mmCIF file of C-alpha atoms in Angstrom:
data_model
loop_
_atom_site.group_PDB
_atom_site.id
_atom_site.type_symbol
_atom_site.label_atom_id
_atom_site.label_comp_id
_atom_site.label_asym_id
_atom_site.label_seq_id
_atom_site.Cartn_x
_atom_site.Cartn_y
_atom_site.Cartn_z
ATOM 1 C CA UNK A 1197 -34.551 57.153 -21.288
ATOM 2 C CA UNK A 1198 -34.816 58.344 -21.239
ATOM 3 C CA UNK A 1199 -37.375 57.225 -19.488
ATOM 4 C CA UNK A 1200 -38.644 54.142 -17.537
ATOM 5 C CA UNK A 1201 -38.621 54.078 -14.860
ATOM 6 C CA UNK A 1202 -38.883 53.555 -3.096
ATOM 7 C CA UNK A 1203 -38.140 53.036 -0.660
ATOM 8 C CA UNK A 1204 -34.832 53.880 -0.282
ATOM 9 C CA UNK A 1205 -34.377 50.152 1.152
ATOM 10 C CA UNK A 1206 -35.838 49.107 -1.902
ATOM 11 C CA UNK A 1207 -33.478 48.054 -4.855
ATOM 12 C CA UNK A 1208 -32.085 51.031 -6.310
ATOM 13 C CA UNK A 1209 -33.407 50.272 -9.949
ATOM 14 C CA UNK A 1210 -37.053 49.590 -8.261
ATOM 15 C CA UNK A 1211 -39.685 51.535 -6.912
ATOM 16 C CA UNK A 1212 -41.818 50.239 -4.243
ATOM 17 C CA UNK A 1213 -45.222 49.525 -5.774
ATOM 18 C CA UNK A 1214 -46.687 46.440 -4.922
ATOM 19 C CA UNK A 1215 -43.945 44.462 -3.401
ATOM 20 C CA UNK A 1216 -44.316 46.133 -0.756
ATOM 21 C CA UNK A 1217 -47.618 45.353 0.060
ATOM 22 C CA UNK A 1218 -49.205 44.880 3.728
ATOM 23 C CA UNK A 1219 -48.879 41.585 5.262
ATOM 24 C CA UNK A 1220 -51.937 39.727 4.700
ATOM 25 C CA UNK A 1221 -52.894 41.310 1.575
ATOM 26 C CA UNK A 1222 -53.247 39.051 -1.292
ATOM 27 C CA UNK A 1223 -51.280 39.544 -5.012
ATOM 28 C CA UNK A 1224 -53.005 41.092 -7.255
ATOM 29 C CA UNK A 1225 -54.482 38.943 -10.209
ATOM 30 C CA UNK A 1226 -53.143 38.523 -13.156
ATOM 31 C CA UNK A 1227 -55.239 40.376 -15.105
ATOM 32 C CA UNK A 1228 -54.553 43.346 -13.192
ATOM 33 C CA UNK A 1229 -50.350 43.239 -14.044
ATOM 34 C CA UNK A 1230 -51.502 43.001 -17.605
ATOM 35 C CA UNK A 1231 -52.396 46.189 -18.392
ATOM 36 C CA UNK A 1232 -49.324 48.340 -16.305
ATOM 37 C CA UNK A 1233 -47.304 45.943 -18.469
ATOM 38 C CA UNK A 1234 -48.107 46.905 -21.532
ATOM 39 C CA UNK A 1235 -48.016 50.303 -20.216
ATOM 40 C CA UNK A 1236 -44.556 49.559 -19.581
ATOM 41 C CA UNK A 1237 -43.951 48.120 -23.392
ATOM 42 C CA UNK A 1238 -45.766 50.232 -24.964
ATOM 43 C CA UNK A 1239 -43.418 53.210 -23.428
ATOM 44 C CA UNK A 1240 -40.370 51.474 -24.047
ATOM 45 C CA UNK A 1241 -41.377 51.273 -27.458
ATOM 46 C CA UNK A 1242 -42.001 55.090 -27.638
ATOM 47 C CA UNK A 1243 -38.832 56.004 -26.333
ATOM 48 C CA UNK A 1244 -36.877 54.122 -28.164
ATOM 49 C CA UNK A 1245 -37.816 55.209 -31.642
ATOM 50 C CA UNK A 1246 -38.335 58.640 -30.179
ATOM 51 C CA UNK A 1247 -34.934 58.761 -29.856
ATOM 52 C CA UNK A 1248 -34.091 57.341 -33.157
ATOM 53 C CA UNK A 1249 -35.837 60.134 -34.692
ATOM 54 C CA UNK A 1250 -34.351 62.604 -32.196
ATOM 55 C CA UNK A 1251 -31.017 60.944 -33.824
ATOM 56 C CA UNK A 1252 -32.282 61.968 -37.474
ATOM 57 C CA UNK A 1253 -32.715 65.914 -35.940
ATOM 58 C CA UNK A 1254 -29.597 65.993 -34.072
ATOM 59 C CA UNK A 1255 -27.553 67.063 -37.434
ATOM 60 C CA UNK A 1256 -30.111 70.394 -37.330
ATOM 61 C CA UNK A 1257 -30.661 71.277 -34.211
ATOM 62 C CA UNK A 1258 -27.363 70.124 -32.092
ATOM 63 C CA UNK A 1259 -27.601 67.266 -29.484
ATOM 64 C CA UNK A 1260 -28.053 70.199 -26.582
ATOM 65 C CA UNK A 1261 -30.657 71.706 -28.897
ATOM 66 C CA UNK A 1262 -32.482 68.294 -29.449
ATOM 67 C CA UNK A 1263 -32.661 67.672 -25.680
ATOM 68 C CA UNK A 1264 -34.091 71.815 -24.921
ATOM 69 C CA UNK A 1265 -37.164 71.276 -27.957
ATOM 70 C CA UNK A 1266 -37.285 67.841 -26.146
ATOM 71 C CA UNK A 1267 -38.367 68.793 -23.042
ATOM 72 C CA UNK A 1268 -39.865 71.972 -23.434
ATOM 73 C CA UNK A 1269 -42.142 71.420 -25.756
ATOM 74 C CA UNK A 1270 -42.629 68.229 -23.515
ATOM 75 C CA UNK A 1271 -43.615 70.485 -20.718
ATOM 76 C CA UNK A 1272 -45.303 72.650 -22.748
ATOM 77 C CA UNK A 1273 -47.882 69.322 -23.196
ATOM 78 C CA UNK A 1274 -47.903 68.146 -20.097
ATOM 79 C CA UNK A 1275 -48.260 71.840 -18.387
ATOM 80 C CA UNK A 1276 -51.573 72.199 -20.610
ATOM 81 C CA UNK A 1277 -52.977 69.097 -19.792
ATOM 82 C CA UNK A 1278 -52.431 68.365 -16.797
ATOM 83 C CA UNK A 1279 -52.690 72.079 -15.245
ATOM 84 C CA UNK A 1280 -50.965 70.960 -12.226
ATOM 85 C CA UNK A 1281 -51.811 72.703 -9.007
ATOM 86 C CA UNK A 1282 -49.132 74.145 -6.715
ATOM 87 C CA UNK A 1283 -50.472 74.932 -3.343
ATOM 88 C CA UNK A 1284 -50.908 72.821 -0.668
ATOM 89 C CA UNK A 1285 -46.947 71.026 -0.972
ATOM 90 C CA UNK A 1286 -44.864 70.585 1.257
ATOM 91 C CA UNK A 1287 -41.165 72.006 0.794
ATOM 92 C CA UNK A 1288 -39.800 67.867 0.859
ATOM 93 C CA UNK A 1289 -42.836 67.540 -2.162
ATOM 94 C CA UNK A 1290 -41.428 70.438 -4.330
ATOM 95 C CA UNK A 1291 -37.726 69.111 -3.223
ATOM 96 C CA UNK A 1292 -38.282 65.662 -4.693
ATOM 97 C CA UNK A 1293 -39.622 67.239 -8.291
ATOM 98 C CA UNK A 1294 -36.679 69.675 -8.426
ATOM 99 C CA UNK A 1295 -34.834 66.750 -8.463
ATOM 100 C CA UNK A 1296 -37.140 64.689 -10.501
ATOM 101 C CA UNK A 1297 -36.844 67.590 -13.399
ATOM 102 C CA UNK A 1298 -33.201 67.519 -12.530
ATOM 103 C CA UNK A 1299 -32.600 64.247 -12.861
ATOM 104 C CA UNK A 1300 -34.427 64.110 -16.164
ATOM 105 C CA UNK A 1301 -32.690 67.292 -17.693
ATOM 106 C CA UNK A 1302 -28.974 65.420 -16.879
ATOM 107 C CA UNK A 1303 -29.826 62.249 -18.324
ATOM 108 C CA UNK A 1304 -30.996 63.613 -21.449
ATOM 109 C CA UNK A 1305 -28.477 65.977 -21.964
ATOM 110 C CA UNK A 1306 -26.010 63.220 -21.234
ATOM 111 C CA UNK A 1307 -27.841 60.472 -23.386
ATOM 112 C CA UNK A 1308 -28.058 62.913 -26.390
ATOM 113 C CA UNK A 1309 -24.543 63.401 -26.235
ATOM 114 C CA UNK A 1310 -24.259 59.650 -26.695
ATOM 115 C CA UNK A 1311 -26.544 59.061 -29.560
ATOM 116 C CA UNK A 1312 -24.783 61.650 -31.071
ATOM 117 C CA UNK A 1313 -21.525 59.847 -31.353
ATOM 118 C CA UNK A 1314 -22.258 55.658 -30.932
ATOM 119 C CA UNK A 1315 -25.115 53.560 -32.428
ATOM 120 C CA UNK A 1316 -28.582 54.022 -30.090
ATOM 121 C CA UNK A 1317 -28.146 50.149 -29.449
ATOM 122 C CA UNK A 1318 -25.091 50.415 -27.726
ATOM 123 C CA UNK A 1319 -25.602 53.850 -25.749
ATOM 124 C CA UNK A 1320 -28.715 52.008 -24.197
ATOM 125 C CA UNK A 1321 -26.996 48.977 -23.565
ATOM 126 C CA UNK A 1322 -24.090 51.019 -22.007
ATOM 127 C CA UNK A 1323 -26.798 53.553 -20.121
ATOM 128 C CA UNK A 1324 -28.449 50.689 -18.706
ATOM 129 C CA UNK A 1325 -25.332 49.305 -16.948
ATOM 130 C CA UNK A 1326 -25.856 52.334 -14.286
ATOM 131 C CA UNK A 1327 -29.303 51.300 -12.836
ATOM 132 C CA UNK A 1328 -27.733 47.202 -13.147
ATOM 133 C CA UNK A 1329 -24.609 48.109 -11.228
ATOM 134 C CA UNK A 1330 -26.465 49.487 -8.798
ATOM 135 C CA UNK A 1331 -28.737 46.782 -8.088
ATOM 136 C CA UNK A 1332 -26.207 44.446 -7.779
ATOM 137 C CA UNK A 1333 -24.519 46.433 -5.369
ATOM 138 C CA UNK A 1334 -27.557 46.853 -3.690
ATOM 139 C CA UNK A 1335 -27.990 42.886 -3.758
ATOM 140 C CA UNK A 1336 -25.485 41.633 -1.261
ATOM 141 C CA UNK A 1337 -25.427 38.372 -2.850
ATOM 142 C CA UNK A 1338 -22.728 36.192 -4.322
ATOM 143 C CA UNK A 1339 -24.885 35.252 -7.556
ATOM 144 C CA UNK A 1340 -25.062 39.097 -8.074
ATOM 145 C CA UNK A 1341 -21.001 38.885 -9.467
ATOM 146 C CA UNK A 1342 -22.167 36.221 -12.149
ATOM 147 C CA UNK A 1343 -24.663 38.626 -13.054
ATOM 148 C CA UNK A 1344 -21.935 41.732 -12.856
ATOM 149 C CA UNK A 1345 -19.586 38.993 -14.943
ATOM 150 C CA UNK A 1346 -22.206 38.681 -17.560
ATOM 151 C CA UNK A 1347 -22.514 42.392 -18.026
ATOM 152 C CA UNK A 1348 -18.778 42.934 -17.983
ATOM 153 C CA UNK A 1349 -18.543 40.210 -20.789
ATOM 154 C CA UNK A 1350 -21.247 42.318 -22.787
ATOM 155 C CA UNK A 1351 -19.457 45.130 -22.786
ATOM 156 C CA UNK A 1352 -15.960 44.065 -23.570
ATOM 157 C CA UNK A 1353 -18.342 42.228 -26.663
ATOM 158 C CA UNK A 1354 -19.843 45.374 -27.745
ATOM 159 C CA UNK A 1355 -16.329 47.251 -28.191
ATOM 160 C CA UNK A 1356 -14.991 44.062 -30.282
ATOM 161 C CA UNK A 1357 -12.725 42.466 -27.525
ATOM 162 C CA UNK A 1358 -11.009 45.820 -27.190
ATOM 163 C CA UNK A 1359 -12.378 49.423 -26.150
ATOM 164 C CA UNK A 1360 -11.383 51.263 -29.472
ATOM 165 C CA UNK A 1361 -14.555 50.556 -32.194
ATOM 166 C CA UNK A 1362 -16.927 53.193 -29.644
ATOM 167 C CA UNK A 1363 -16.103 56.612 -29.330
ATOM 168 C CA UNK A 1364 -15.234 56.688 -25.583
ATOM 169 C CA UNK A 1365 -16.498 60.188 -24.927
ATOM 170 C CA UNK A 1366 -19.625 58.620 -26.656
ATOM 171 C CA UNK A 1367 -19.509 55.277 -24.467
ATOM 172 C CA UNK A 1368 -18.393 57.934 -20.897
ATOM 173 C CA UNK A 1369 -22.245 59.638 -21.627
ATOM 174 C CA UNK A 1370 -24.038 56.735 -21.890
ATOM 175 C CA UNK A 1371 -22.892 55.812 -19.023
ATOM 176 C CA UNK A 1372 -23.090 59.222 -17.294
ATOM 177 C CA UNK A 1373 -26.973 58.915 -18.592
ATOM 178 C CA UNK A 1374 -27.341 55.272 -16.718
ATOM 179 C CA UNK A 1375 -26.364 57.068 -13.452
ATOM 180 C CA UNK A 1376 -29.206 59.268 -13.768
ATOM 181 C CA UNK A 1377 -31.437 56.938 -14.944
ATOM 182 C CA UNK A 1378 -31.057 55.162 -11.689
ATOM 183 C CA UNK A 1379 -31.988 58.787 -9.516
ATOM 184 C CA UNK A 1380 -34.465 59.432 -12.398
ATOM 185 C CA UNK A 1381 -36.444 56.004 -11.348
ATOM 186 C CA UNK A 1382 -36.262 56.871 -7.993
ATOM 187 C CA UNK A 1383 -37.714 60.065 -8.157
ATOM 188 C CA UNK A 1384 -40.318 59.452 -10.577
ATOM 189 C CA UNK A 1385 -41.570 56.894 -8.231
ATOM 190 C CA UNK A 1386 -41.219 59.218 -5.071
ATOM 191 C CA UNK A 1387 -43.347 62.136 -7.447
ATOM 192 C CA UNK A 1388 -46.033 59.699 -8.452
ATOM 193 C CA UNK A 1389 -46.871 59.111 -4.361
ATOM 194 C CA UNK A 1390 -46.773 62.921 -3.576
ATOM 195 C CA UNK A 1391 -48.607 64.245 -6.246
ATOM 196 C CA UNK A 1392 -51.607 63.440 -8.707
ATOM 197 C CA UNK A 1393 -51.555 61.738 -11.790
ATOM 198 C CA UNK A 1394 -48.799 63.638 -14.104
ATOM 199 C CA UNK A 1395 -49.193 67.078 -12.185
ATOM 200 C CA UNK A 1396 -45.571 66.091 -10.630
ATOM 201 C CA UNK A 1397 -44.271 64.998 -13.878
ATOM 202 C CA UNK A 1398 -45.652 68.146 -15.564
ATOM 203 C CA UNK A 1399 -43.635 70.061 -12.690
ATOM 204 C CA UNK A 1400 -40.542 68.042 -13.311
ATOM 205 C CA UNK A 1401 -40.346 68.507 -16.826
ATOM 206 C CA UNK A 1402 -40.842 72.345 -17.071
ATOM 207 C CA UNK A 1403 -37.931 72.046 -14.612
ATOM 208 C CA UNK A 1404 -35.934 70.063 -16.729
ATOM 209 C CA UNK A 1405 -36.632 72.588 -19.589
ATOM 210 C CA UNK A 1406 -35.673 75.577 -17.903
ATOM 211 C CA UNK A 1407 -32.423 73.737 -17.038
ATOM 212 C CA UNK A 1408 -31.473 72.992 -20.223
ATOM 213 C CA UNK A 1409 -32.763 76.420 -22.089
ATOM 214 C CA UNK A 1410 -30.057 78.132 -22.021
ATOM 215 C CA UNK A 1411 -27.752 75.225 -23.117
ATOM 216 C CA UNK A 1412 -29.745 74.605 -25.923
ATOM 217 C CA UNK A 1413 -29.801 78.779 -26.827
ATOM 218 C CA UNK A 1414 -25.942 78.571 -26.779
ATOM 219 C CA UNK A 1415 -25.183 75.950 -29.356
ATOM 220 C CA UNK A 1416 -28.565 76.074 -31.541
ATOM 221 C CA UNK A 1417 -29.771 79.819 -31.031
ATOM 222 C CA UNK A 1418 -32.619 80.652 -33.684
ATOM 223 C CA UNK A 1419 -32.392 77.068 -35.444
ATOM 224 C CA UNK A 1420 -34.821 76.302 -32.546
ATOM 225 C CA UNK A 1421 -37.479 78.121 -33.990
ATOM 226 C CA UNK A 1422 -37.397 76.787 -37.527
ATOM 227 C CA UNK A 1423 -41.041 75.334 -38.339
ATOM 228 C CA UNK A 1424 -39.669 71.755 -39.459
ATOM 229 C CA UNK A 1425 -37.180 71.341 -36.741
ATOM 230 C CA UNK A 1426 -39.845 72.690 -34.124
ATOM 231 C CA UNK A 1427 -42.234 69.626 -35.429
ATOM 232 C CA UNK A 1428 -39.466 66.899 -35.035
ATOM 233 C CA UNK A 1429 -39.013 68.585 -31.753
ATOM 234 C CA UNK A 1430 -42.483 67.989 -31.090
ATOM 235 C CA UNK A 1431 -42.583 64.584 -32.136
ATOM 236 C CA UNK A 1432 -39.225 63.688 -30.256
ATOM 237 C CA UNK A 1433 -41.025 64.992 -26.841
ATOM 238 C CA UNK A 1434 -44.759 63.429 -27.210
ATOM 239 C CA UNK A 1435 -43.060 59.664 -28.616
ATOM 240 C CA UNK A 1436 -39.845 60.168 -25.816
ATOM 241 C CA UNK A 1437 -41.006 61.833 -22.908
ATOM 242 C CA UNK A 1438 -44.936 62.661 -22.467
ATOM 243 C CA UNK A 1439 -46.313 58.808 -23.587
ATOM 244 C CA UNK A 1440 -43.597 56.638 -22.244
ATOM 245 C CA UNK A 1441 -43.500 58.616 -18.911
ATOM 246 C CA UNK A 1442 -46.863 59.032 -18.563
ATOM 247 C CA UNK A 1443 -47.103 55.409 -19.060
ATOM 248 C CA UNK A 1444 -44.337 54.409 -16.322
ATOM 249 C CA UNK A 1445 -45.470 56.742 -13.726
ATOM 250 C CA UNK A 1446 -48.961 54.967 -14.107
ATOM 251 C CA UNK A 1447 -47.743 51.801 -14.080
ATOM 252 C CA UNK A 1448 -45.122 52.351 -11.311
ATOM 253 C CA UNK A 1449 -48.448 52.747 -9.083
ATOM 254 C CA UNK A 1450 -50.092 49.315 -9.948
ATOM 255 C CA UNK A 1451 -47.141 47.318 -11.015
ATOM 256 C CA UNK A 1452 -45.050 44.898 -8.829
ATOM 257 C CA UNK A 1453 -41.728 45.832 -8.543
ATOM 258 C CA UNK A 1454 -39.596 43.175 -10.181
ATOM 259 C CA UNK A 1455 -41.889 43.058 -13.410
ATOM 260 C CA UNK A 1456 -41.188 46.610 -13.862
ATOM 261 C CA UNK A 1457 -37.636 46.355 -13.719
ATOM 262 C CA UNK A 1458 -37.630 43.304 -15.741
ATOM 263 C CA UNK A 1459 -39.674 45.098 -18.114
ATOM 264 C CA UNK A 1460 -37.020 47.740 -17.703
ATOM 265 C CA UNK A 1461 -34.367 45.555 -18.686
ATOM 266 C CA UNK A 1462 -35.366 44.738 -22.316
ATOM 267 C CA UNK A 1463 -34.629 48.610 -23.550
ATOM 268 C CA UNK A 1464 -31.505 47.612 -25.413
ATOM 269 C CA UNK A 1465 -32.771 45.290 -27.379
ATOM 270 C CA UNK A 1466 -35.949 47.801 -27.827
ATOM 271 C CA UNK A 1467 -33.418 50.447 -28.734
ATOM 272 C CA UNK A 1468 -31.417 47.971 -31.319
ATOM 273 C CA UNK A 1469 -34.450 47.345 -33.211
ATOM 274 C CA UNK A 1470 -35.170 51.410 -33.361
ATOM 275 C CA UNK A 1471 -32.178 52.108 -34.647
ATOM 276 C CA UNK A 1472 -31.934 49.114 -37.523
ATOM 277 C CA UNK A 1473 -35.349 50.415 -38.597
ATOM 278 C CA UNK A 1474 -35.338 53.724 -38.797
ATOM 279 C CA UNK A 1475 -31.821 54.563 -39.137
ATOM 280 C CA UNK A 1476 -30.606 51.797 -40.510
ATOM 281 C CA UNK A 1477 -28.051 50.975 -37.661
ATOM 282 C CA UNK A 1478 -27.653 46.870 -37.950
ATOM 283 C CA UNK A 1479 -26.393 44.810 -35.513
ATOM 284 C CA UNK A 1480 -23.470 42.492 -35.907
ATOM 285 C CA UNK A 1481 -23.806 38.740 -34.364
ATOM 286 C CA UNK A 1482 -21.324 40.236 -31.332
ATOM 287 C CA UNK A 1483 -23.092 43.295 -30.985
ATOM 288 C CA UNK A 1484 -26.465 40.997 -30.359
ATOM 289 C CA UNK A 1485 -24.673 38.630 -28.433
ATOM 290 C CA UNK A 1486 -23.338 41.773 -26.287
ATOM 291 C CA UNK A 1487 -26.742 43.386 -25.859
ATOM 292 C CA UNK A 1488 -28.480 39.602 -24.901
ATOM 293 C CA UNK A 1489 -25.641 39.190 -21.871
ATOM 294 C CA UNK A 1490 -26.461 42.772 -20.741
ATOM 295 C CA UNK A 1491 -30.186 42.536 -20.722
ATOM 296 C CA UNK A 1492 -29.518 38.734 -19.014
ATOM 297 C CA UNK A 1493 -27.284 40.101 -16.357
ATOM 298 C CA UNK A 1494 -30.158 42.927 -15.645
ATOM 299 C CA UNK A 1495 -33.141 40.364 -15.081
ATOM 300 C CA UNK A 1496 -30.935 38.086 -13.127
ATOM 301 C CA UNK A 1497 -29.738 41.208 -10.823
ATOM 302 C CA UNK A 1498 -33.621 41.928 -10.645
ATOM 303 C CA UNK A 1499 -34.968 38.815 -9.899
ATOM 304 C CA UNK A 1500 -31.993 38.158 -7.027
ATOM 305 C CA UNK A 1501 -32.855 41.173 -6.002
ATOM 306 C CA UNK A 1502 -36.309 41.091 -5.968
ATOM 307 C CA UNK A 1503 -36.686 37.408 -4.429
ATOM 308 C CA UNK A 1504 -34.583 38.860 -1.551
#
């Protein structure tokens, strides 16, 4: 989420990678989209049953305190790694990963907040109607309302015809998170061209941590520090933010646009099967039928988009 994931003329959900190619030059092959894509998959994966676990700590360490160990242990990581250099920026470079780290800190604190109160397969589903509205916005097209239609009938699905079965506080983060996973895509994208490998992401998350610190102090305090909560902590931030963002800020540099955000657009149902396996969350035939109209309306919005 947290994750995933341009041009600002770009569609908003989409970074410019190679769509936006120089005239003349040919597509890459095949082979060459393979591996970004299973970059992609391979960090949706991580996310999503990173955050099932980071559901399974929340009950210790407080959603606030689950997105602090999150991130700054993330950073922590990354900060080591990567050992980031910080001369030679511009004050536009170190602009774009204060609100990269930003970005990140809000939509985790806000996605958290979700997971603490509706099943993870419906706060993704609901978080990824941000980036998909939008995108069709974005579209201009009249095909982009069946799209917004189909995502409208997915939601009305996943609250059982009415809007009583999810908490609504619950339902108003997840959606609060899809806003920022929107900026958070954009950003990552604008920090992978400006900076080198993951120094920018390394920058971004300690930025994100110190953010949240102090939020995570208030309503956790010295629970942070217990040994077993520390080591979920640091299994929540390698599985749900170093791999899968890593992995997307690669990719984002090799990958053509609409795969990614098709790619993008299967995290609900990757989040659905995180939560039936590890926390035993099951889906209902409407609550699958919700999620498949969702993740339909996303491609379609990508792929209008994209063949724009």
């Amino acid at each position: 989420m947290d994750d995933a994931h341009t041009a600002d003329t770009s569609a908003v959900t989409l970074p410019e990678t190679n769509a936006a190619r120089p005239a003349g030059r040919a597509a890459a092959p095949a082979r060459t989209v393979a591996g970004p894509v299973a970059l992609v998959v391979g960090g949706a994966l991580s996310v999503q049953f990173g955050a099932a676990i980071a559901v399974l700590l929340i009950p210790r360490a407080g959603a606030l305190g689950v997105v602090t160990l999150r991130l700054a242990l993330a950073a922590l990581v990354l900060l080591v790694a990567c050992r980031p250099g910080v001369r030679g920026y511009s004050r536009s470079d170190w602009g774009t990963v204060v609100a990269f780290g930003t970005a990140m800190a809000v939509m985790n604190i806000s996605f958290y907040q979700a997971i603490e109160r509706i099943p993870l397969g419906a706060a993704v589903t609901l978080e990824v109607l941000g980036p998909l509205a939008l995108s069709v916005v974005a579209s201009r097209r009249a095909v982009s309302l069946l799209w917004a239609g189909f995502a409208l009938a997915g939601v009305v699905l996943l609250n059982g015809g009415g809007f009583d079965r999810l908490d609504p506080v619950g339902a108003g983060f997840a959606l609060a998170a899809g806003t920022m996973w929107a900026a958070y895509i954009v950003f990552s994208a604008r920090t992978g061209r400006r900076f080198p490998q993951a120094d920018g992401l390394a920058l971004a998350m300690a930025v994100g941590a110190v953010l949240s610190l102090p939020l995570g102090v208030a309503q956790t305090g010295a629970g942070l520090v217990v040994p077993s909560t520390l080591a979920l902590g640091l299994a929540v931030a390698v599985l749900s933010s170093v791999l899968p963002y890593t992995l997307e800020l690669i990719a984002l540099r090799r990958l053509p646009a609409g795969t990614f955000a098709v790619l993008m657009s299967l995290e609900p149902a990757v989040a659905a099967l995180a939560g039936l396996l590890v926390l035993r969350q099951a889906l209902s035939g409407t609550d699958a039928a919700a999620i498949a109209l969702v993740i339909a309306a996303s491609i379609g919005a990508v792929r209008s988009r994209t063949a724009r």
